[in-house]
Amino acid sequence: MSGAPTQHTSAPYLPIAEHGLIGDLRTAALVGTDGTIDWYCCPSFDSPSVFAAILDADRGGAFELSAAVPAGTKQFYFPDTNVLITRFFTEDGLGEIQDFMPVAEAGKAERHRLIRRVVCVRGTIPFQARVAPRFGYGAHRHTLRLLEGAALFASEALTLALTATVPLECDEQDVRTEFTLSRGETAVFALDRVTGETPPHGCPLAEAEHEFTATVAFWRRWLQQSRYRGRWREMVHRSALTLKLLTYAPTGAIVAAPTTSLPEQIGGGRNWDYRYAWVRDSAFAVYALLRLGFAEEAEAFMGFLTHHNDRREGPAGPLQIMYGIDGRAELPERELSHLEGYRGSAPVRVGNDAVNQLQLDIYGALIDSVYLYDMWCQPLTSGQWRAVCDLVNWVCRHWDQPDEGVWETRGGRKKFLYSRLMCWVAIDRAIRIAHRRGLPAELIRWGPVRDTIYQQIMDKGWSSARQAFVQYEGGDVLDAAVLMMPLTKFIAPHDPVWLSTLDALGNELVSDSLVWRYDPEASPDGLEGDEGTFSICSFWYVEALTRAGRLDDARLAFEKMLTYANHLGLYAEEISHTGEQLGNFPQAFTHLALISAAFNLDRALG
């Protein structure tokens, strides 16, 4: 998976895909194939950035660490872990950086430590480092003091201590060092959050070895719970490890991605903050993890919903489409005009105004995951069942109104087919739970509403001109979201009207297994610029082909999609027409869809 060593130019922005991810279930960092950490927020996913050179090479801040001589590089994960290795191949030797964040045990103090261990494997290699934090998304000033064995970066809101086993030098803002290692020698850098008056705590070589061993053991213990034994074990397990990295352990929230404003089109304005917990994304992630046997994450997410949603009905219903990772409801969107954006792709945004949208599909995604949780994990409590009933009753009253839809369009509300489909799912799954468990429910009311939604989709969601189900009532635009119709068991995967739809989608929205969401010229979405193909839709397409019995086509499409992963098996949100990864990275939506597609294709192939 790591491929051949690559030579890097001095371009200020690495391709988005030329990164790996490390994290500690509180926050995460992107590490480039050149050894630079160019994205890191502390102490949590949605905190202001400390390193954000990926959004502004000059102002964002970075932790650069690399060979000081020309070198090829290769990057890979330590097997079955989220410990990242970046290797440097020089004329005189081979060295590597081992990047990881120790995972704090439950109940212990929040430490937030990032460790970079540099090892010379063969020969002799000179290394160089530059640590240049820029607090508050590059907007807050900081002071720098050099103490014995440590450098203290202090801003108004956050103080970080850098300790190292090699000598450090500093100027007004940054720390630099150059050092040479010979075979078997090691240097360690540790970046810690400093709270109160606690003096900086160094990370000597023995402690770094202990932390490395403990971190490797943590990830391997977690992955051992997986029940997947299929054909694509490496890719499925990497996706599972990635989803786990996107989990915020203190609350059980799952972020859509650990980044903000990585563009859907270079130079375009479709740049959004994904460091929050979308109900839909989280629910689908729970489904994917439950499929593999990870019950703890499902329980944690149920706890997140229970503790951080009071179910008071707001302007968009009893649920928001997303919440802060701590459960907060307010996520005001603003632009950071002082940052140029990735390769000039402005604006850079933090916060997300889509929080106020009405997206009816979230109720189906959530209650479907609750249905699976009740069946595969833990029976619902009486309080959880009452909450489900409240949501279903609300859906029964409001399912037929127009909304912004799953793609969060900003071009006006419509009666989207996918929204109605998932309202049907919400009611259907609640009825199934009630029947299986014998729980009290308003079945006399729920059943007819479910049936009405079904009839309306079949009557008004079908276009006789297109011979396909379409994006919204009265329209003729195709939309990849309808690929979920057989996946949710709404329609039989061999139904002639569905097979006709599948053919229409394949002819219009699919190119070499890559799937566009829809044509924004035919269906204006109120957003500027273009976008790439949407990777979750590509995996939905694989699963729809699988269920339709087109296994050769499904397997080919799936194998092709695997070639679009980066060197570590990670995916951004989208893939451009040139095969470049675009959008926030890595994207939970893509990885959970990969897991589902692999699981179901494996089962169909036997």
PDB file of C-alpha atoms in Angstrom, residues 129 131 146-147 149-151 162-170 175-177 189:
ATOM      1  CA  ALA A 129      13.164  20.593  12.578  1.00  0.00           C
ATOM      2  CA  VAL A 131       8.312  24.137  15.215  1.00  0.00           C
ATOM      3  CA  LEU A 146      13.398  28.587  26.206  1.00  0.00           C
ATOM      4  CA  LEU A 147      13.690  26.679  29.476  1.00  0.00           C
ATOM      5  CA  GLY A 149      15.222  21.142  27.892  1.00  0.00           C
ATOM      6  CA  ALA A 150      11.929  22.747  26.856  1.00  0.00           C
ATOM      7  CA  ALA A 151      10.419  25.566  24.816  1.00  0.00           C
ATOM      8  CA  LEU A 162       7.944  21.390  23.352  1.00  0.00           C
ATOM      9  CA  THR A 163      10.524  19.069  24.888  1.00  0.00           C
ATOM     10  CA  ALA A 164      13.271  17.303  22.984  1.00  0.00           C
ATOM     11  CA  THR A 165      16.254  15.041  23.542  1.00  0.00           C
ATOM     12  CA  VAL A 166      18.334  17.237  21.192  1.00  0.00           C
ATOM     13  CA  PRO A 167      19.351  20.894  21.751  1.00  0.00           C
ATOM     14  CA  LEU A 168      16.791  23.539  20.751  1.00  0.00           C
ATOM     15  CA  GLU A 169      17.293  27.075  19.462  1.00  0.00           C
ATOM     16  CA  CYS A 170      14.642  29.735  19.233  1.00  0.00           C
ATOM     17  CA  VAL A 175      12.027  26.748  17.558  1.00  0.00           C
ATOM     18  CA  ARG A 176      14.633  25.195  15.273  1.00  0.00           C
ATOM     19  CA  THR A 177      17.186  22.441  15.575  1.00  0.00           C
ATOM     20  CA  PHE A 189      10.136  15.491  20.377  1.00  0.00           C
TER      21      PHE A 189
END
